Amino acid sequence: MYPNSISNLIESFKMLPGIGEKTAERLTFAILETEEENIEFFSKSLQEIKNKIHRCPICNNLTEEEICNICSNEERDNTLCVIEDVKSLFLFEKMKVFHGYYHVLDGLISPIDGINPEDIGIEKLLERIKNKKYNEIIFAFKPSIEGETTSLYIKKVLGEEQIKFTQLASGLPMGADIEYIDSLTLERALSDRKILE
Amino acid sequence: MYPNSISNLIESFKMLPGIGEKTAERLTFAILETEEENIEFFSKSLQEIKNKIHRCPICNNLTEEEICNICSNEERDNTLCVIEDVKSLFLFEKMKVFHGYYHVLDGLISPIDGINPEDIGIEKLLERIKNKKYNEIIFAFKPSIEGETTSLYIKKVLGEEQIKFTQLASGLPMGADIEYIDSLTLERALSDRKILE
């Protein structure tokens, strides 16, 4: 029914998460009404994502440079934050709450899903920690069994080294209504309770 | 914060209607995880929309051919359906409820918004109707003052010709709950009531 190039663009939008037939059609019609130079820019951006972006060989961050701008910045704190994906890195950077270096894993260890240490690139992280003395290694994974498995595994393998390992605190989110909190979170908030000083 | 090509793709998605910062980021990360050939396909589809699609010189439909596949099909009914945009055409074709020819205007006459007959390409439609004898001209605009202004204008200009003009019926949508119907629709449904035969 549609001319080929219109169907193709609808199909392209439908590959994206959360975009079904109707939305894909709506977006395609919006593109048809967009100025030529903007469509050119959109098309070129997609090409460049494909051609220019690669993983930083040190930390696995996405970058266009040889080494990403975080790894090549020598002014940052000598602390290493280990995260489960590159989205976490951008989130941390956007919130400006951390000023050290990152190491991006390819997910978390999950034996039940058949994901073993070698599948998430642990070897490269272990090498990195052994070769450079960081003041502290922070595990910033989502609170989950997979997160704990992964941090415990890394800590165990590096057991002989004199390294300070920490993980993000779990507990009540700021502003949370205790009435609506789930029991696991409440249990953790209680067991990790903190002395008032 | 993001590498250039990632920011550019986020900006590209943000040009689309209903897509804000967060969604644009989410879609961009989805693209980063998409296979190269699919990104290539997406990028090429955008290029082709720009290069191949143009208006049919007869009816203003979007097409890749010289004349669109509806105008070049001589098997269709000799009825002309006048619509306000090309989306209506695709909707009609999808629903398979009409089997004649179309003429796509560039919107509707709206003196209050400064949109006059010459702005919506009426001249071409008038020529077309004068040069070919259609059994019937159907105005399929959304029920609105602009829709009525446009159909009455066309009918008036062509007043001397022996042509049957019709417009889509207004009234209660099928399955509608009378309780929730607006008063304008109810008024129209009442004044256009139909004799049971």
Tab-separated table of C-alpha atoms in Angstrom:
chain	number	residue	atom	x	y	z
A	1	MET	CA	0.000	0.000	0.000
A	2	TYR	CA	2.756	2.456	0.880
A	3	PRO	CA	5.545	3.240	-1.586
A	4	ASN	CA	8.627	1.131	-0.790
A	5	SER	CA	10.739	3.786	0.847
A	6	ILE	CA	7.877	4.702	3.185
A	7	SER	CA	7.335	1.037	4.218
A	8	ASN	CA	11.076	0.677	4.756
A	9	LEU	CA	11.192	3.645	7.099
A	10	ILE	CA	8.151	2.330	8.991
A	11	GLU	CA	9.955	-1.022	9.364
A	12	SER	CA	13.077	0.795	10.589
A	13	PHE	CA	11.187	2.610	13.330
A	14	LYS	CA	9.475	-0.643	14.327
A	15	MET	CA	12.880	-2.171	15.143
A	16	LEU	CA	13.137	0.255	18.080
A	17	PRO	CA	11.873	-0.799	21.524
A	18	GLY	CA	8.357	0.327	22.423
A	19	ILE	CA	7.514	1.436	18.879
A	20	GLY	CA	4.654	-0.425	17.195
A	21	GLU	CA	2.970	-0.110	13.812
A	22	LYS	CA	0.902	3.008	14.597
A	23	THR	CA	3.743	4.970	16.180
A	24	ALA	CA	6.124	3.958	13.403
A	25	GLU	CA	3.638	5.299	10.851
A	26	ARG	CA	3.198	8.521	12.810
A	27	LEU	CA	6.978	9.053	13.035
A	28	THR	CA	7.417	8.290	9.332
A	29	PHE	CA	4.804	10.881	8.393
A	30	ALA	CA	6.569	13.365	10.655
A	31	ILE	CA	9.797	12.643	8.753
A	32	LEU	CA	7.971	13.262	5.466
A	33	GLU	CA	7.122	16.735	6.725
A	34	THR	CA	10.630	17.422	8.056
A	35	GLU	CA	13.055	19.663	6.194
A	36	GLU	CA	15.539	17.894	3.932
A	37	GLU	CA	18.579	19.010	5.881
A	38	ASN	CA	17.201	17.546	9.118
A	39	ILE	CA	16.559	14.192	7.467
A	40	GLU	CA	20.100	14.323	6.079
A	41	PHE	CA	21.402	15.033	9.618
A	42	PHE	CA	19.379	12.127	11.059
A	43	SER	CA	20.612	9.716	8.382
A	44	LYS	CA	24.209	10.869	8.823
A	45	SER	CA	23.998	10.502	12.626
A	46	LEU	CA	23.002	6.875	12.197
A	47	GLN	CA	25.927	6.282	9.811
A	48	GLU	CA	28.355	7.894	12.227
A	49	ILE	CA	27.139	5.852	15.169
A	50	LYS	CA	28.039	2.856	13.046
A	51	ASN	CA	31.372	4.170	11.782
A	52	LYS	CA	32.837	6.269	14.575
A	53	ILE	CA	31.732	4.858	17.920
A	54	HIS	CA	33.788	2.066	19.474
A	55	ARG	CA	34.657	0.816	22.946
A	56	CYS	CA	37.460	2.478	24.898
A	57	PRO	CA	40.200	-0.191	25.111
A	58	ILE	CA	40.806	0.634	28.788
A	59	CYS	CA	37.334	0.937	30.350
A	60	ASN	CA	34.829	-0.166	27.627
A	61	ASN	CA	33.134	3.255	27.570
A	62	LEU	CA	31.764	4.314	24.149
A	63	THR	CA	33.998	6.838	22.440
A	64	GLU	CA	35.066	8.336	19.121
A	65	GLU	CA	38.657	8.863	20.317
A	66	GLU	CA	41.331	6.225	20.671
A	67	ILE	CA	41.019	6.406	24.481
A	68	CYS	CA	37.800	7.822	26.004
A	69	ASN	CA	37.839	11.315	27.533
A	70	ILE	CA	37.495	9.931	31.073
A	71	CYS	CA	40.432	7.516	30.860
A	72	SER	CA	42.584	10.181	29.195
A	73	ASN	CA	41.820	12.737	31.922
A	74	GLU	CA	44.607	12.515	34.504
A	75	GLU	CA	42.932	14.940	36.907
A	76	ARG	CA	40.286	12.513	38.099
A	77	ASP	CA	40.279	10.783	41.519
A	78	ASN	CA	42.197	7.534	41.780
A	79	THR	CA	39.050	5.537	42.481
A	80	LEU	CA	37.553	2.884	40.176
A	81	CYS	CA	33.799	2.489	39.826
A	82	VAL	CA	32.784	-0.854	38.295
A	83	ILE	CA	29.432	-0.726	36.479
A	84	GLU	CA	27.294	-3.192	34.586
A	85	ASP	CA	26.664	-1.201	31.374
A	86	VAL	CA	27.577	2.012	29.654
A	87	LYS	CA	24.184	3.558	30.446
A	88	SER	CA	25.213	3.618	34.118
A	89	LEU	CA	28.359	5.528	33.151
A	90	PHE	CA	26.413	8.262	31.355
A	91	LEU	CA	23.957	8.439	34.250
A	92	PHE	CA	26.767	8.881	36.806
A	93	GLU	CA	28.456	11.518	34.652
A	94	LYS	CA	25.213	13.390	34.105
A	95	MET	CA	24.526	13.512	37.854
A	96	LYS	CA	28.102	14.636	38.550
A	97	VAL	CA	28.242	12.547	41.720
A	98	PHE	CA	31.473	10.654	41.009
A	99	HIS	CA	34.856	11.967	39.891
A	100	GLY	CA	37.027	8.894	39.505
A	101	TYR	CA	37.445	6.349	36.703
A	102	TYR	CA	35.012	3.700	35.464
A	103	HIS	CA	35.149	0.143	34.252
A	104	VAL	CA	32.174	-1.025	32.202
A	105	LEU	CA	31.346	-4.741	32.341
A	106	ASP	CA	29.158	-6.513	29.775
A	107	GLY	CA	26.411	-7.215	32.311
A	108	LEU	CA	26.525	-9.236	35.523
A	109	ILE	CA	27.366	-12.840	36.373
A	110	SER	CA	24.192	-14.949	36.376
A	111	PRO	CA	24.783	-18.723	36.467
A	112	ILE	CA	21.035	-19.328	36.159
A	113	ASP	CA	21.065	-17.566	32.755
A	114	GLY	CA	24.356	-19.197	31.791
A	115	ILE	CA	26.317	-15.940	32.103
A	116	ASN	CA	29.762	-16.724	33.520
A	117	PRO	CA	32.639	-14.412	34.541
A	118	GLU	CA	34.346	-14.788	31.144
A	119	ASP	CA	31.150	-13.615	29.369
A	120	ILE	CA	31.156	-10.173	30.973
A	121	GLY	CA	34.815	-9.302	30.431
A	122	ILE	CA	36.043	-9.767	34.006
A	123	GLU	CA	39.575	-10.710	32.884
A	124	LYS	CA	40.268	-7.226	31.524
A	125	LEU	CA	39.036	-5.648	34.778
A	126	LEU	CA	41.226	-7.942	36.907
A	127	GLU	CA	44.290	-7.067	34.818
A	128	ARG	CA	43.530	-3.395	35.165
A	129	ILE	CA	43.180	-3.553	38.947
A	130	LYS	CA	46.365	-5.605	39.296
A	131	ASN	CA	48.384	-3.198	37.130
A	132	LYS	CA	47.334	0.068	38.759
A	133	LYS	CA	46.866	0.762	42.443
A	134	TYR	CA	43.452	2.385	42.967
A	135	ASN	CA	42.558	3.859	46.367
A	136	GLU	CA	39.223	2.096	46.215
A	137	ILE	CA	37.117	-0.142	43.978
A	138	ILE	CA	33.401	0.711	44.106
A	139	PHE	CA	30.871	-1.818	42.819
A	140	ALA	CA	27.906	0.193	41.520
A	141	PHE	CA	25.586	-2.575	40.331
A	142	LYS	CA	21.830	-2.695	40.727
A	143	PRO	CA	20.955	-4.326	44.077
A	144	SER	CA	20.308	-7.928	43.011
A	145	ILE	CA	21.641	-11.448	43.408
A	146	GLU	CA	23.571	-11.021	40.128
A	147	GLY	CA	25.148	-7.817	41.429
A	148	GLU	CA	26.247	-9.464	44.660
A	149	THR	CA	27.535	-12.557	42.860
A	150	THR	CA	29.627	-10.376	40.565
A	151	SER	CA	31.157	-8.218	43.315
A	152	LEU	CA	31.882	-11.212	45.552
A	153	TYR	CA	33.493	-13.071	42.654
A	154	ILE	CA	35.832	-10.169	41.831
A	155	LYS	CA	36.698	-9.603	45.487
A	156	LYS	CA	37.481	-13.304	45.929
A	157	VAL	CA	39.727	-13.562	42.870
A	158	LEU	CA	41.696	-10.494	43.997
A	159	GLY	CA	41.678	-11.678	47.629
A	160	GLU	CA	45.443	-11.504	48.128
A	161	GLU	CA	45.787	-7.899	46.986
A	162	GLN	CA	45.521	-5.099	49.532
A	163	ILE	CA	42.497	-3.353	48.045
A	164	LYS	CA	39.573	-1.478	49.566
A	165	PHE	CA	36.334	-2.761	47.999
A	166	THR	CA	32.982	-1.013	48.590
A	167	GLN	CA	29.492	-1.219	47.165
A	168	LEU	CA	26.677	1.318	46.876
A	169	ALA	CA	24.486	1.546	49.988
A	170	SER	CA	21.073	-0.078	49.797
A	171	GLY	CA	18.121	1.272	51.744
A	172	LEU	CA	15.202	3.653	51.527
A	173	PRO	CA	15.285	6.026	48.542
A	174	MET	CA	15.256	9.694	49.604
A	175	GLY	CA	11.714	10.996	50.035
A	176	ALA	CA	10.247	7.482	49.967
A	177	ASP	CA	7.037	6.770	51.806
A	178	ILE	CA	7.734	3.876	54.208
A	179	GLU	CA	4.162	2.715	53.680
A	180	TYR	CA	4.952	1.789	50.065
A	181	ILE	CA	8.407	0.289	50.488
A	182	ASP	CA	8.938	-3.395	49.609
A	183	SER	CA	9.988	-5.800	52.349
A	184	LEU	CA	13.432	-6.641	50.919
A	185	THR	CA	14.385	-2.968	50.835
A	186	LEU	CA	13.066	-2.408	54.351
A	187	GLU	CA	14.936	-5.461	55.626
A	188	ARG	CA	18.163	-4.161	54.052
A	189	ALA	CA	17.619	-0.637	55.399
A	190	LEU	CA	17.183	-2.111	58.864
A	191	SER	CA	20.187	-4.465	58.785
A	192	ASP	CA	22.444	-1.728	57.344
A	193	ARG	CA	21.229	0.861	59.845
A	194	LYS	CA	23.724	3.549	60.712
A	195	ILE	CA	24.826	4.979	64.048
A	196	LEU	CA	23.765	8.596	64.515
A	197	GLU	CA	26.796	10.657	65.466
B	1	MET	CA	29.209	14.483	27.977
B	2	TYR	CA	28.248	12.048	25.190
B	3	PRO	CA	30.553	11.519	22.212
B	4	ASN	CA	29.431	13.748	19.306
B	5	SER	CA	27.816	11.105	17.178
B	6	ILE	CA	25.732	9.916	20.134
B	7	SER	CA	24.540	13.482	20.945
B	8	ASN	CA	23.715	13.997	17.269
B	9	LEU	CA	21.561	10.899	17.154
B	10	ILE	CA	19.800	11.952	20.384
B	11	GLU	CA	19.114	15.365	18.795
B	12	SER	CA	17.790	13.645	15.667
B	13	PHE	CA	15.297	11.578	17.637
B	14	LYS	CA	14.239	14.679	19.580
B	15	MET	CA	13.119	16.339	16.323
B	16	LEU	CA	10.316	13.767	16.132
B	17	PRO	CA	6.915	14.561	17.673
B	18	GLY	CA	6.308	13.219	21.180
B	19	ILE	CA	9.955	12.253	21.739
B	20	GLY	CA	11.722	14.055	24.576
B	21	GLU	CA	15.238	13.846	26.009
B	22	LYS	CA	14.746	10.594	27.956
B	23	THR	CA	13.077	8.695	25.123
B	24	ALA	CA	15.633	9.979	22.605
B	25	GLU	CA	18.420	8.649	24.853
B	26	ARG	CA	16.655	5.309	25.233
B	27	LEU	CA	16.201	4.957	21.457
B	28	THR	CA	19.820	5.942	20.815
B	29	PHE	CA	21.063	3.280	23.225
B	30	ALA	CA	18.818	0.785	21.473
B	31	ILE	CA	20.460	1.764	18.172
B	32	LEU	CA	23.888	1.233	19.745
B	33	GLU	CA	22.858	-2.334	20.481
B	34	THR	CA	21.345	-2.925	17.032
B	35	GLU	CA	23.136	-4.934	14.364
B	36	GLU	CA	25.115	-2.904	11.837
B	37	GLU	CA	23.037	-3.979	8.871
B	38	ASN	CA	19.832	-2.768	10.534
B	39	ILE	CA	21.355	0.644	11.247
B	40	GLU	CA	22.482	0.765	7.626
B	41	PHE	CA	18.920	-0.061	6.532
B	42	PHE	CA	17.474	2.656	8.788
B	43	SER	CA	19.923	5.255	7.511
B	44	LYS	CA	19.293	4.280	3.898
B	45	SER	CA	15.507	4.413	4.380
B	46	LEU	CA	15.818	8.013	5.543
B	47	GLN	CA	17.947	8.882	2.515
B	48	GLU	CA	15.462	7.267	0.159
B	49	ILE	CA	12.508	9.089	1.670
B	50	LYS	CA	14.417	12.242	0.791
B	51	ASN	CA	15.495	11.169	-2.683
B	52	LYS	CA	12.727	9.010	-4.087
B	53	ILE	CA	9.406	10.192	-2.687
B	54	HIS	CA	7.573	12.987	-4.486
B	55	ARG	CA	4.002	14.092	-5.047
B	56	CYS	CA	1.938	12.496	-7.807
B	57	PRO	CA	1.427	15.293	-10.367
B	58	ILE	CA	-2.243	14.315	-10.779
B	59	CYS	CA	-3.553	13.761	-7.236
B	60	ASN	CA	-0.721	14.858	-4.855
B	61	ASN	CA	-0.386	11.368	-3.360
B	62	LEU	CA	3.161	10.413	-2.282
B	63	THR	CA	4.840	8.098	-4.758
B	64	GLU	CA	8.128	6.827	-6.122
B	65	GLU	CA	6.712	6.426	-9.637
B	66	GLU	CA	6.064	9.179	-12.151
B	67	ILE	CA	2.294	8.794	-11.604
B	68	CYS	CA	1.052	7.127	-8.372
B	69	ASN	CA	-0.300	3.577	-8.496
B	70	ILE	CA	-3.866	4.756	-7.842
B	71	CYS	CA	-3.973	7.328	-10.661
B	72	SER	CA	-2.345	4.892	-13.059
B	73	ASN	CA	-4.885	2.142	-12.264
B	74	GLU	CA	-7.653	2.380	-14.845
B	75	GLU	CA	-9.822	-0.244	-13.157
B	76	ARG	CA	-10.954	1.970	-10.290
B	77	ASP	CA	-14.431	3.527	-9.987
B	78	ASN	CA	-14.977	6.861	-11.710
B	79	THR	CA	-15.538	8.662	-8.389
B	80	LEU	CA	-13.258	11.321	-6.910
B	81	CYS	CA	-12.671	11.544	-3.168
B	82	VAL	CA	-11.227	14.894	-2.069
B	83	ILE	CA	-9.182	14.688	1.148
B	84	GLU	CA	-7.239	17.138	3.292
B	85	ASP	CA	-3.934	15.271	3.567
B	86	VAL	CA	-2.130	12.192	2.379
B	87	LYS	CA	-2.610	10.439	5.727
B	88	SER	CA	-6.336	10.253	4.944
B	89	LEU	CA	-5.500	8.560	1.652
B	90	PHE	CA	-3.443	5.825	3.312
B	91	LEU	CA	-6.157	5.373	5.943
B	92	PHE	CA	-8.872	4.956	3.289
B	93	GLU	CA	-6.715	2.534	1.307
B	94	LYS	CA	-5.869	0.525	4.409
B	95	MET	CA	-9.533	0.186	5.327
B	96	LYS	CA	-10.423	-0.784	1.749
B	97	VAL	CA	-13.703	1.140	1.918
B	98	PHE	CA	-13.303	3.227	-1.229
B	99	HIS	CA	-12.370	2.153	-4.738
B	100	GLY	CA	-12.288	5.359	-6.784
B	101	TYR	CA	-9.630	8.050	-7.241
B	102	TYR	CA	-8.352	10.619	-4.738
B	103	HIS	CA	-7.318	14.227	-4.755
B	104	VAL	CA	-5.123	15.349	-1.854
B	105	LEU	CA	-5.396	19.011	-0.821
B	106	ASP	CA	-2.761	20.780	1.269
B	107	GLY	CA	-5.117	21.192	4.240
B	108	LEU	CA	-8.424	23.050	4.458
B	109	ILE	CA	-9.507	26.667	3.887
B	110	SER	CA	-9.378	28.588	7.174
B	111	PRO	CA	-9.708	32.371	6.806
B	112	ILE	CA	-9.138	32.787	10.561
B	113	ASP	CA	-5.674	31.210	10.194
B	114	GLY	CA	-5.023	33.080	6.939
B	115	ILE	CA	-5.330	29.911	4.829
B	116	ASN	CA	-7.024	30.804	1.544
B	117	PRO	CA	-8.119	28.596	-1.382
B	118	GLU	CA	-4.883	29.245	-3.308
B	119	ASP	CA	-2.833	27.988	-0.308
B	120	ILE	CA	-4.280	24.482	-0.409
B	121	GLY	CA	-3.928	23.846	-4.144
B	122	ILE	CA	-7.610	24.184	-5.092
B	123	GLU	CA	-6.789	25.381	-8.629
B	124	LYS	CA	-5.326	22.007	-9.612
B	125	LEU	CA	-8.396	20.193	-8.252
B	126	LEU	CA	-10.781	22.493	-10.162
B	127	GLU	CA	-8.878	21.892	-13.395
B	128	ARG	CA	-8.978	18.175	-12.810
B	129	ILE	CA	-12.732	18.119	-12.214
B	130	LYS	CA	-13.405	20.326	-15.243
B	131	ASN	CA	-11.306	18.146	-17.547
B	132	LYS	CA	-12.675	14.743	-16.563
B	133	LYS	CA	-16.272	13.831	-15.895
B	134	TYR	CA	-16.470	11.991	-12.546
B	135	ASN	CA	-19.735	10.315	-11.530
B	136	GLU	CA	-19.436	11.897	-8.105
B	137	ILE	CA	-17.165	14.128	-6.044
B	138	ILE	CA	-16.983	13.074	-2.376
B	139	PHE	CA	-15.644	15.518	0.200
B	140	ALA	CA	-14.039	13.427	2.955
B	141	PHE	CA	-12.829	16.121	5.354
B	142	LYS	CA	-12.965	16.000	9.124
B	143	PRO	CA	-16.319	17.421	10.316
B	144	SER	CA	-15.375	21.038	11.099
B	145	ILE	CA	-16.019	24.610	9.999
B	146	GLU	CA	-12.868	24.450	7.834
B	147	GLY	CA	-14.120	21.266	6.169
B	148	GLU	CA	-17.515	22.803	5.384
B	149	THR	CA	-15.945	26.049	4.151
B	150	THR	CA	-13.708	24.096	1.802
B	151	SER	CA	-16.447	21.900	0.333
B	152	LEU	CA	-18.884	24.801	-0.067
B	153	TYR	CA	-16.185	26.895	-1.767
B	154	ILE	CA	-15.393	24.179	-4.301
B	155	LYS	CA	-19.064	23.479	-4.970
B	156	LYS	CA	-19.741	27.186	-5.490
B	157	VAL	CA	-16.862	27.707	-7.922
B	158	LEU	CA	-17.991	24.721	-9.974
B	159	GLY	CA	-21.663	25.700	-9.623
B	160	GLU	CA	-22.425	25.699	-13.337
B	161	GLU	CA	-21.155	22.199	-13.998
B	162	GLN	CA	-23.537	19.241	-13.714
B	163	ILE	CA	-21.743	17.415	-10.923
B	164	LYS	CA	-22.960	15.297	-8.025
B	165	PHE	CA	-21.230	16.480	-4.815
B	166	THR	CA	-21.502	14.539	-1.547
B	167	GLN	CA	-19.838	14.631	1.844
B	168	LEU	CA	-19.242	11.958	4.478
B	169	ALA	CA	-22.172	11.464	6.866
B	170	SER	CA	-21.826	12.920	10.362
B	171	GLY	CA	-23.490	11.315	13.352
B	172	LEU	CA	-22.963	8.804	16.104
B	173	PRO	CA	-19.899	6.594	15.670
B	174	MET	CA	-20.797	2.861	15.564
B	175	GLY	CA	-20.941	1.378	19.049
B	176	ALA	CA	-20.897	4.799	20.716
B	177	ASP	CA	-22.533	5.244	24.073
B	178	ILE	CA	-25.119	8.037	23.735
B	179	GLU	CA	-24.405	9.037	27.317
B	180	TYR	CA	-20.899	10.198	26.357
B	181	ILE	CA	-21.606	11.851	23.013
B	182	ASP	CA	-20.934	15.606	22.646
B	183	SER	CA	-23.876	17.913	21.939
B	184	LEU	CA	-22.714	19.002	18.453
B	185	THR	CA	-22.529	15.406	17.284
B	186	LEU	CA	-25.913	14.596	18.806
B	187	GLU	CA	-27.452	17.679	17.186
B	188	ARG	CA	-26.039	16.639	13.811
B	189	ALA	CA	-27.179	13.037	14.242
B	190	LEU	CA	-30.679	14.317	14.974
B	191	SER	CA	-30.911	16.818	12.110
B	192	ASP	CA	-29.495	14.283	9.604
B	193	ARG	CA	-31.775	11.499	10.842
B	194	LYS	CA	-32.681	8.918	8.251
B	195	ILE	CA	-36.041	7.396	7.336
B	196	LEU	CA	-36.276	3.707	8.180
B	197	GLU	CA	-37.359	1.805	5.122
